[in-house]
PDB file of C-alpha atoms in Angstrom:
ATOM      1  CA  UNK E   1      95.120 151.461 150.769  1.00 51.00           C
ATOM      2  CA  UNK E   2      91.472 150.336 150.657  1.00 81.00           C
ATOM      3  CA  UNK E   3      90.731 146.800 149.577  1.00 86.00           C
ATOM      4  CA  UNK E   4      87.500 146.466 147.608  1.00 86.00           C
ATOM      5  CA  UNK E   5      85.776 143.265 148.690  1.00 86.00           C
ATOM      6  CA  UNK E   6      83.755 141.744 145.864  1.00 83.00           C
ATOM      7  CA  UNK E   7      81.871 138.450 145.713  1.00 81.00           C
ATOM      8  CA  UNK E   8      84.394 137.305 143.090  1.00 80.00           C
ATOM      9  CA  UNK E   9      87.482 138.409 145.032  1.00 85.00           C
ATOM     10  CA  UNK E  10      89.351 141.458 146.332  1.00 90.00           C
ATOM     11  CA  UNK E  11      90.975 144.356 144.477  1.00 92.00           C
ATOM     12  CA  UNK E  12      93.435 146.567 146.320  1.00 94.00           C
ATOM     13  CA  UNK E  13      93.158 150.190 145.170  1.00 95.00           C
ATOM     14  CA  UNK E  14      94.727 153.518 145.994  1.00 96.00           C
ATOM     15  CA  UNK E  15      93.120 156.805 144.974  1.00 96.00           C
ATOM     16  CA  UNK E  16      94.335 160.378 144.946  1.00 96.00           C
ATOM     17  CA  UNK E  17      93.130 163.667 143.542  1.00 96.00           C
ATOM     18  CA  UNK E  18      89.687 164.881 142.505  1.00 95.00           C
ATOM     19  CA  UNK E  19      87.968 165.427 139.189  1.00 95.00           C
ATOM     20  CA  UNK E  20      87.252 163.217 136.221  1.00 97.00           C
ATOM     21  CA  UNK E  21      88.398 159.673 137.116  1.00 98.00           C
ATOM     22  CA  UNK E  22      91.391 158.051 135.437  1.00 98.00           C
ATOM     23  CA  UNK E  23      92.147 154.357 136.018  1.00 98.00           C
ATOM     24  CA  UNK E  24      95.797 153.289 135.618  1.00 98.00           C
ATOM     25  CA  UNK E  25      96.538 149.612 134.877  1.00 98.00           C
ATOM     26  CA  UNK E  26     100.115 148.433 135.288  1.00 97.00           C
ATOM     27  CA  UNK E  27     102.426 146.118 133.346  1.00 96.00           C
ATOM     28  CA  UNK E  28     103.165 142.436 133.984  1.00 95.00           C
ATOM     29  CA  UNK E  29     106.725 143.465 134.871  1.00 93.00           C
ATOM     30  CA  UNK E  30     105.702 145.998 137.507  1.00 93.00           C
ATOM     31  CA  UNK E  31     103.104 146.830 140.100  1.00 93.00           C
ATOM     32  CA  UNK E  32     101.019 149.968 140.367  1.00 95.00           C
ATOM     33  CA  UNK E  33     103.986 151.898 141.787  1.00 95.00           C
ATOM     34  CA  UNK E  34     105.353 152.089 138.218  1.00 96.00           C
ATOM     35  CA  UNK E  35     103.043 155.124 137.895  1.00 97.00           C
ATOM     36  CA  UNK E  36     104.369 156.898 141.011  1.00 96.00           C
ATOM     37  CA  UNK E  37     106.369 159.465 139.034  1.00 96.00           C
ATOM     38  CA  UNK E  38     103.311 160.679 137.085  1.00 97.00           C
ATOM     39  CA  UNK E  39     100.477 160.298 139.601  1.00 97.00           C
ATOM     40  CA  UNK E  40     101.125 163.589 141.491  1.00 96.00           C
ATOM     41  CA  UNK E  41     100.790 165.646 138.306  1.00 95.00           C
ATOM     42  CA  UNK E  42      97.793 163.661 137.096  1.00 97.00           C
ATOM     43  CA  UNK E  43      96.107 164.152 140.463  1.00 96.00           C
ATOM     44  CA  UNK E  44      96.164 167.937 140.085  1.00 94.00           C
ATOM     45  CA  UNK E  45      93.103 167.686 137.849  1.00 94.00           C
ATOM     46  CA  UNK E  46      91.998 164.037 137.958  1.00 97.00           C
ATOM     47  CA  UNK E  47      90.736 161.459 140.427  1.00 97.00           C
ATOM     48  CA  UNK E  48      93.466 158.873 139.865  1.00 98.00           C
ATOM     49  CA  UNK E  49      92.513 155.255 140.599  1.00 98.00           C
ATOM     50  CA  UNK E  50      95.427 152.793 140.784  1.00 97.00           C
ATOM     51  CA  UNK E  51      94.481 149.173 141.418  1.00 96.00           C
ATOM     52  CA  UNK E  52      96.812 146.265 141.787  1.00 95.00           C
ATOM     53  CA  UNK E  53      95.672 144.051 138.943  1.00 94.00           C
ATOM     54  CA  UNK E  54      94.173 140.698 139.966  1.00 92.00           C
ATOM     55  CA  UNK E  55      96.974 138.385 141.080  1.00 88.00           C
ATOM     56  CA  UNK E  56      99.306 141.272 141.986  1.00 90.00           C
ATOM     57  CA  UNK E  57      99.917 142.976 145.327  1.00 87.00           C
ATOM     58  CA  UNK E  58      96.842 142.840 147.535  1.00 88.00           C
ATOM     59  CA  UNK E  59      94.435 141.824 144.766  1.00 91.00           C
ATOM     60  CA  UNK E  60      93.226 138.240 144.571  1.00 89.00           C
ATOM     61  CA  UNK E  61      93.678 136.227 141.384  1.00 86.00           C
ATOM     62  CA  UNK E  62      91.013 136.138 138.672  1.00 83.00           C
ATOM     63  CA  UNK E  63      92.102 133.054 136.769  1.00 77.00           C
ATOM     64  CA  UNK E  64      94.503 132.604 133.877  1.00 78.00           C
ATOM     65  CA  UNK E  65      92.694 134.625 131.217  1.00 90.00           C
ATOM     66  CA  UNK E  66      92.808 138.299 130.294  1.00 95.00           C
ATOM     67  CA  UNK E  67      89.018 138.357 129.951  1.00 95.00           C
ATOM     68  CA  UNK E  68      88.628 137.171 133.547  1.00 93.00           C
ATOM     69  CA  UNK E  69      90.991 139.880 134.745  1.00 94.00           C
ATOM     70  CA  UNK E  70      89.190 142.551 132.702  1.00 96.00           C
ATOM     71  CA  UNK E  71      85.818 141.434 134.058  1.00 95.00           C
ATOM     72  CA  UNK E  72      87.166 141.730 137.608  1.00 94.00           C
ATOM     73  CA  UNK E  73      88.456 145.260 136.905  1.00 95.00           C
ATOM     74  CA  UNK E  74      85.047 146.170 135.443  1.00 96.00           C
ATOM     75  CA  UNK E  75      83.502 145.583 138.875  1.00 94.00           C
ATOM     76  CA  UNK E  76      85.371 148.650 140.141  1.00 94.00           C
ATOM     77  CA  UNK E  77      82.994 150.930 138.250  1.00 96.00           C
ATOM     78  CA  UNK E  78      80.075 150.088 140.528  1.00 94.00           C
ATOM     79  CA  UNK E  79      82.215 149.519 143.632  1.00 94.00           C
ATOM     80  CA  UNK E  80      83.811 152.981 143.353  1.00 95.00           C
ATOM     81  CA  UNK E  81      80.800 154.711 141.772  1.00 96.00           C
ATOM     82  CA  UNK E  82      82.839 155.628 138.689  1.00 97.00           C
ATOM     83  CA  UNK E  83      80.868 157.586 136.064  1.00 97.00           C
ATOM     84  CA  UNK E  84      80.730 157.083 132.309  1.00 97.00           C
ATOM     85  CA  UNK E  85      83.229 159.969 132.028  1.00 97.00           C
ATOM     86  CA  UNK E  86      85.994 157.811 133.492  1.00 98.00           C
ATOM     87  CA  UNK E  87      89.100 157.251 131.313  1.00 98.00           C
ATOM     88  CA  UNK E  88      91.305 154.147 131.334  1.00 98.00           C
ATOM     89  CA  UNK E  89      95.061 153.904 130.705  1.00 98.00           C
ATOM     90  CA  UNK E  90      96.877 150.580 130.510  1.00 98.00           C
ATOM     91  CA  UNK E  91     100.580 149.803 130.081  1.00 98.00           C
ATOM     92  CA  UNK E  92     101.835 146.495 128.683  1.00 97.00           C
ATOM     93  CA  UNK E  93      99.859 143.702 130.375  1.00 97.00           C
ATOM     94  CA  UNK E  94      97.577 146.443 131.704  1.00 97.00           C
ATOM     95  CA  UNK E  95      97.105 147.593 128.111  1.00 98.00           C
ATOM     96  CA  UNK E  96      95.903 144.142 127.076  1.00 98.00           C
ATOM     97  CA  UNK E  97      93.538 144.222 130.049  1.00 98.00           C
ATOM     98  CA  UNK E  98      92.360 147.733 129.092  1.00 98.00           C
ATOM     99  CA  UNK E  99      91.719 146.681 125.481  1.00 98.00           C
ATOM    100  CA  UNK E 100      89.734 143.678 126.682  1.00 98.00           C
ATOM    101  CA  UNK E 101      87.868 145.921 129.124  1.00 98.00           C
ATOM    102  CA  UNK E 102      86.918 148.179 126.206  1.00 98.00           C
ATOM    103  CA  UNK E 103      85.801 145.221 124.093  1.00 98.00           C
ATOM    104  CA  UNK E 104      83.659 143.738 126.873  1.00 98.00           C
ATOM    105  CA  UNK E 105      82.660 146.783 128.931  1.00 98.00           C
ATOM    106  CA  UNK E 106      83.452 149.805 126.755  1.00 97.00           C
ATOM    107  CA  UNK E 107      80.174 151.546 127.519  1.00 97.00           C
ATOM    108  CA  UNK E 108      81.223 151.918 131.142  1.00 97.00           C
ATOM    109  CA  UNK E 109      83.946 154.468 130.368  1.00 98.00           C
ATOM    110  CA  UNK E 110      85.092 157.094 127.871  1.00 98.00           C
ATOM    111  CA  UNK E 111      88.669 157.484 126.606  1.00 98.00           C
ATOM    112  CA  UNK E 112      91.239 154.728 126.316  1.00 98.00           C
ATOM    113  CA  UNK E 113      95.048 155.017 126.352  1.00 98.00           C
ATOM    114  CA  UNK E 114      97.029 151.903 125.384  1.00 98.00           C
ATOM    115  CA  UNK E 115     100.732 152.253 126.174  1.00 98.00           C
ATOM    116  CA  UNK E 116     103.248 149.714 124.845  1.00 98.00           C
ATOM    117  CA  UNK E 117     100.857 146.867 124.124  1.00 98.00           C
ATOM    118  CA  UNK E 118      99.333 145.122 121.105  1.00 97.00           C
ATOM    119  CA  UNK E 119      96.833 142.643 119.709  1.00 98.00           C
ATOM    120  CA  UNK E 120      98.735 139.544 120.765  1.00 96.00           C
ATOM    121  CA  UNK E 121     102.143 137.925 120.366  1.00 96.00           C
ATOM    122  CA  UNK E 122     103.755 135.987 117.553  1.00 95.00           C
ATOM    123  CA  UNK E 123     105.045 132.460 118.111  1.00 96.00           C
ATOM    124  CA  UNK E 124     108.456 133.541 119.460  1.00 94.00           C
ATOM    125  CA  UNK E 125     106.695 135.947 121.825  1.00 94.00           C
ATOM    126  CA  UNK E 126     104.345 133.230 123.072  1.00 95.00           C
ATOM    127  CA  UNK E 127     107.280 130.893 123.572  1.00 96.00           C
ATOM    128  CA  UNK E 128     109.046 133.562 125.636  1.00 94.00           C
ATOM    129  CA  UNK E 129     106.057 133.834 127.980  1.00 95.00           C
ATOM    130  CA  UNK E 130     105.792 130.071 128.349  1.00 96.00           C
ATOM    131  CA  UNK E 131     109.523 130.057 129.110  1.00 96.00           C
ATOM    132  CA  UNK E 132     109.154 132.738 131.793  1.00 95.00           C
ATOM    133  CA  UNK E 133     106.242 130.854 133.346  1.00 96.00           C
ATOM    134  CA  UNK E 134     108.342 127.713 133.565  1.00 97.00           C
ATOM    135  CA  UNK E 135     111.326 129.544 135.032  1.00 97.00           C
ATOM    136  CA  UNK E 136     109.383 131.258 137.799  1.00 96.00           C
ATOM    137  CA  UNK E 137     107.647 128.015 138.749  1.00 96.00           C
ATOM    138  CA  UNK E 138     111.018 126.331 139.058  1.00 97.00           C
ATOM    139  CA  UNK E 139     113.078 129.128 140.565  1.00 96.00           C
ATOM    140  CA  UNK E 140     110.798 131.928 141.757  1.00 96.00           C
ATOM    141  CA  UNK E 141     110.867 135.535 140.587  1.00 96.00           C
ATOM    142  CA  UNK E 142     114.663 135.631 140.892  1.00 96.00           C
ATOM    143  CA  UNK E 143     114.801 133.378 137.833  1.00 97.00           C
ATOM    144  CA  UNK E 144     113.381 136.075 135.531  1.00 96.00           C
ATOM    145  CA  UNK E 145     114.283 139.330 137.270  1.00 97.00           C
ATOM    146  CA  UNK E 146     117.218 140.289 135.017  1.00 95.00           C
ATOM    147  CA  UNK E 147     115.281 139.475 131.846  1.00 93.00           C
ATOM    148  CA  UNK E 148     112.336 141.493 133.133  1.00 95.00           C
ATOM    149  CA  UNK E 149     114.434 144.591 133.826  1.00 97.00           C
ATOM    150  CA  UNK E 150     115.858 144.536 130.299  1.00 95.00           C
ATOM    151  CA  UNK E 151     112.339 144.245 128.925  1.00 95.00           C
ATOM    152  CA  UNK E 152     111.174 147.215 131.006  1.00 96.00           C
ATOM    153  CA  UNK E 153     113.969 149.671 130.159  1.00 97.00           C
ATOM    154  CA  UNK E 154     116.763 150.156 127.602  1.00 97.00           C
ATOM    155  CA  UNK E 155     120.204 149.039 128.786  1.00 96.00           C
ATOM    156  CA  UNK E 156     121.660 152.558 128.871  1.00 97.00           C
ATOM    157  CA  UNK E 157     118.842 153.761 131.119  1.00 97.00           C
ATOM    158  CA  UNK E 158     119.386 150.861 133.508  1.00 97.00           C
ATOM    159  CA  UNK E 159     123.107 151.612 133.690  1.00 97.00           C
ATOM    160  CA  UNK E 160     122.510 155.311 134.379  1.00 97.00           C
ATOM    161  CA  UNK E 161     119.707 154.857 136.934  1.00 97.00           C
ATOM    162  CA  UNK E 162     120.680 152.240 139.529  1.00 97.00           C
ATOM    163  CA  UNK E 163     118.163 153.557 142.064  1.00 96.00           C
ATOM    164  CA  UNK E 164     115.244 153.060 139.674  1.00 96.00           C
ATOM    165  CA  UNK E 165     116.608 149.635 138.756  1.00 96.00           C
ATOM    166  CA  UNK E 166     116.747 148.650 142.429  1.00 97.00           C
ATOM    167  CA  UNK E 167     113.225 149.965 143.021  1.00 96.00           C
ATOM    168  CA  UNK E 168     111.795 148.055 140.061  1.00 96.00           C
ATOM    169  CA  UNK E 169     113.621 144.854 140.992  1.00 96.00           C
ATOM    170  CA  UNK E 170     112.275 145.023 144.533  1.00 96.00           C
ATOM    171  CA  UNK E 171     108.722 145.600 143.313  1.00 93.00           C
ATOM    172  CA  UNK E 172     108.786 142.663 140.904  1.00 94.00           C
ATOM    173  CA  UNK E 173     110.380 140.331 143.438  1.00 95.00           C
ATOM    174  CA  UNK E 174     107.325 140.857 145.667  1.00 93.00           C
ATOM    175  CA  UNK E 175     105.099 139.296 142.988  1.00 93.00           C
ATOM    176  CA  UNK E 176     103.708 135.822 143.647  1.00 93.00           C
ATOM    177  CA  UNK E 177     105.527 133.537 141.163  1.00 94.00           C
ATOM    178  CA  UNK E 178     102.556 131.229 140.684  1.00 92.00           C
ATOM    179  CA  UNK E 179     100.246 134.113 139.800  1.00 91.00           C
ATOM    180  CA  UNK E 180     102.936 135.674 137.614  1.00 93.00           C
ATOM    181  CA  UNK E 181     103.137 132.379 135.716  1.00 94.00           C
ATOM    182  CA  UNK E 182      99.363 132.435 135.220  1.00 92.00           C
ATOM    183  CA  UNK E 183      99.612 135.966 133.805  1.00 93.00           C
ATOM    184  CA  UNK E 184     102.413 134.897 131.425  1.00 94.00           C
ATOM    185  CA  UNK E 185     100.250 132.067 130.140  1.00 93.00           C
ATOM    186  CA  UNK E 186      97.255 134.387 129.762  1.00 93.00           C
ATOM    187  CA  UNK E 187      99.351 136.674 127.550  1.00 95.00           C
ATOM    188  CA  UNK E 188     100.647 133.732 125.538  1.00 95.00           C
ATOM    189  CA  UNK E 189      97.068 132.638 124.814  1.00 94.00           C
ATOM    190  CA  UNK E 190      95.692 136.079 123.973  1.00 95.00           C
ATOM    191  CA  UNK E 191      94.807 137.216 120.448  1.00 96.00           C
ATOM    192  CA  UNK E 192      92.521 140.256 120.188  1.00 97.00           C
ATOM    193  CA  UNK E 193      92.622 140.467 116.395  1.00 97.00           C
ATOM    194  CA  UNK E 194      89.054 139.317 115.773  1.00 97.00           C
ATOM    195  CA  UNK E 195      87.529 141.490 118.530  1.00 97.00           C
ATOM    196  CA  UNK E 196      89.550 144.694 118.572  1.00 97.00           C
ATOM    197  CA  UNK E 197      87.444 146.334 115.856  1.00 96.00           C
ATOM    198  CA  UNK E 198      84.558 146.406 118.309  1.00 96.00           C
ATOM    199  CA  UNK E 199      86.195 149.120 120.405  1.00 98.00           C
ATOM    200  CA  UNK E 200      84.269 152.389 120.107  1.00 97.00           C
ATOM    201  CA  UNK E 201      86.086 154.360 122.806  1.00 98.00           C
ATOM    202  CA  UNK E 202      88.259 157.249 121.587  1.00 98.00           C
ATOM    203  CA  UNK E 203      91.715 155.658 121.686  1.00 98.00           C
ATOM    204  CA  UNK E 204      95.327 156.828 121.901  1.00 98.00           C
ATOM    205  CA  UNK E 205      98.100 154.277 121.360  1.00 98.00           C
ATOM    206  CA  UNK E 206     101.602 155.035 122.685  1.00 98.00           C
ATOM    207  CA  UNK E 207     104.841 153.151 122.178  1.00 98.00           C
ATOM    208  CA  UNK E 208     108.467 153.691 123.109  1.00 98.00           C
ATOM    209  CA  UNK E 209     110.682 153.278 120.079  1.00 97.00           C
ATOM    210  CA  UNK E 210     113.060 151.100 122.132  1.00 97.00           C
ATOM    211  CA  UNK E 211     110.382 148.893 123.696  1.00 97.00           C
ATOM    212  CA  UNK E 212     111.848 145.366 123.822  1.00 95.00           C
ATOM    213  CA  UNK E 213     108.790 143.744 125.447  1.00 95.00           C
ATOM    214  CA  UNK E 214     106.085 144.885 123.013  1.00 97.00           C
ATOM    215  CA  UNK E 215     108.028 146.342 120.051  1.00 96.00           C
ATOM    216  CA  UNK E 216     106.636 149.269 118.036  1.00 97.00           C
ATOM    217  CA  UNK E 217     105.180 147.145 115.186  1.00 97.00           C
ATOM    218  CA  UNK E 218     102.749 145.673 117.727  1.00 97.00           C
ATOM    219  CA  UNK E 219     101.437 149.136 118.600  1.00 98.00           C
ATOM    220  CA  UNK E 220     101.257 150.133 114.940  1.00 97.00           C
ATOM    221  CA  UNK E 221      99.093 147.086 114.218  1.00 98.00           C
ATOM    222  CA  UNK E 222      96.942 147.823 117.265  1.00 98.00           C
ATOM    223  CA  UNK E 223      96.312 151.439 116.282  1.00 98.00           C
ATOM    224  CA  UNK E 224      95.502 150.432 112.709  1.00 97.00           C
ATOM    225  CA  UNK E 225      92.888 147.950 113.965  1.00 97.00           C
ATOM    226  CA  UNK E 226      90.947 150.448 116.135  1.00 98.00           C
ATOM    227  CA  UNK E 227      88.754 152.866 114.219  1.00 96.00           C
ATOM    228  CA  UNK E 228      89.986 156.435 114.662  1.00 96.00           C
ATOM    229  CA  UNK E 229      92.862 155.559 116.995  1.00 97.00           C
ATOM    230  CA  UNK E 230      95.830 157.905 117.163  1.00 97.00           C
ATOM    231  CA  UNK E 231      99.393 156.662 117.497  1.00 97.00           C
ATOM    232  CA  UNK E 232     102.260 158.447 119.262  1.00 97.00           C
ATOM    233  CA  UNK E 233     105.851 157.187 119.276  1.00 97.00           C
ATOM    234  CA  UNK E 234     108.110 158.126 122.194  1.00 97.00           C
ATOM    235  CA  UNK E 235     111.685 158.332 120.867  1.00 97.00           C
ATOM    236  CA  UNK E 236     114.334 156.584 122.931  1.00 97.00           C
ATOM    237  CA  UNK E 237     111.918 155.142 125.483  1.00 98.00           C
ATOM    238  CA  UNK E 238     111.208 151.544 126.437  1.00 97.00           C
ATOM    239  CA  UNK E 239     108.305 149.565 127.829  1.00 97.00           C
ATOM    240  CA  UNK E 240     107.644 151.777 130.876  1.00 97.00           C
ATOM    241  CA  UNK E 241     107.797 155.390 129.635  1.00 97.00           C
ATOM    242  CA  UNK E 242     105.922 156.715 132.663  1.00 97.00           C
ATOM    243  CA  UNK E 243     108.895 155.708 134.821  1.00 97.00           C
ATOM    244  CA  UNK E 244     111.702 156.328 132.335  1.00 97.00           C
ATOM    245  CA  UNK E 245     110.655 159.834 131.238  1.00 97.00           C
ATOM    246  CA  UNK E 246     107.557 161.063 133.093  1.00 97.00           C
ATOM    247  CA  UNK E 247     107.509 164.435 131.339  1.00 96.00           C
ATOM    248  CA  UNK E 248     107.552 162.894 127.857  1.00 96.00           C
ATOM    249  CA  UNK E 249     104.834 160.454 128.884  1.00 97.00           C
ATOM    250  CA  UNK E 250     102.624 163.208 130.281  1.00 97.00           C
ATOM    251  CA  UNK E 251     103.209 165.366 127.198  1.00 96.00           C
ATOM    252  CA  UNK E 252     102.074 162.468 125.012  1.00 96.00           C
ATOM    253  CA  UNK E 253      98.762 162.000 126.826  1.00 97.00           C
ATOM    254  CA  UNK E 254      97.947 165.536 127.994  1.00 95.00           C
ATOM    255  CA  UNK E 255      95.961 166.808 125.002  1.00 93.00           C
ATOM    256  CA  UNK E 256      94.070 163.543 124.539  1.00 96.00           C
ATOM    257  CA  UNK E 257      93.038 163.388 128.199  1.00 96.00           C
ATOM    258  CA  UNK E 258      92.532 167.138 128.603  1.00 92.00           C
ATOM    259  CA  UNK E 259      95.324 167.525 131.152  1.00 88.00           C
ATOM    260  CA  UNK E 260      97.361 170.607 131.967  1.00 72.00           C
ATOM    261  CA  UNK E 261      99.867 171.401 129.164  1.00 65.00           C
ATOM    262  CA  UNK E 262     103.262 169.891 129.922  1.00 59.00           C
ATOM    263  CA  UNK E 263     105.455 171.115 127.072  1.00 56.00           C
ATOM    264  CA  UNK E 264     106.281 170.079 123.544  1.00 50.00           C
ATOM    265  CA  UNK E 265     104.548 167.067 122.032  1.00 52.00           C
ATOM    266  CA  UNK E 266     106.730 164.070 121.139  1.00 49.00           C
ATOM    267  CA  UNK E 267     106.987 162.722 117.606  1.00 52.00           C
ATOM    268  CA  UNK E 268     103.501 161.814 116.426  1.00 56.00           C
ATOM    269  CA  UNK E 269     102.486 159.189 113.918  1.00 55.00           C
ATOM    270  CA  UNK E 270      98.825 159.011 112.969  1.00 50.00           C
ATOM    271  CA  UNK E 271      97.490 155.534 112.282  1.00 50.00           C
TER     272      UNK E 271
END
């Protein structure tokens, strides 16, 4: 697991596969291992780059703003010699980072996939993030772990997949609570509405119909705000479709990213 040392801080990255690069940016409620069930298939035809986002895993913090985190991720393009043909996929928190990356550094890469994310949160959503920040500061990651799992996956999936639940709990419990609180506050403060129209990257927006963390209306609004964006709904899936149903997730992105065919397309809604 190489650590990229930058003047501004360190980013821990793993890479696998060869071909056109694809950067995967993980959710607030996970680490980069959330992509483990799809990376082997992606790596058949792509150079897959999986960083720990700043403040997670082995990556140093980049402040309490999404723009600061996106600017830190942008430094990977030179550090890893990534070409303009690179694609970027972000899930949840990683989707907000990816959108901000496209707004601020969109000329550095090509296609953009935004999975289970949005433009920003309404007042109840912001309050929820402030509440999580307060709880982890007072009681550590244990104080939010059950809430986080229910935001990642539908209840019936959690009940039927105890091994995945245990894996995801363990991954989140390794997160630094102070840096997690910073990330919560960054999400609470974020509103991309006035800037999102500046994205010129070809964009695919995905959302699980049962996403409790960033519900489908957020993705609908996001897709409508990006010129030419396509929207795909994933029936029955939650906030982390790449872990809940890897085949459905890969089917949803395969044509857009030029991957190997993986089967029938899920329900599609064009924004």
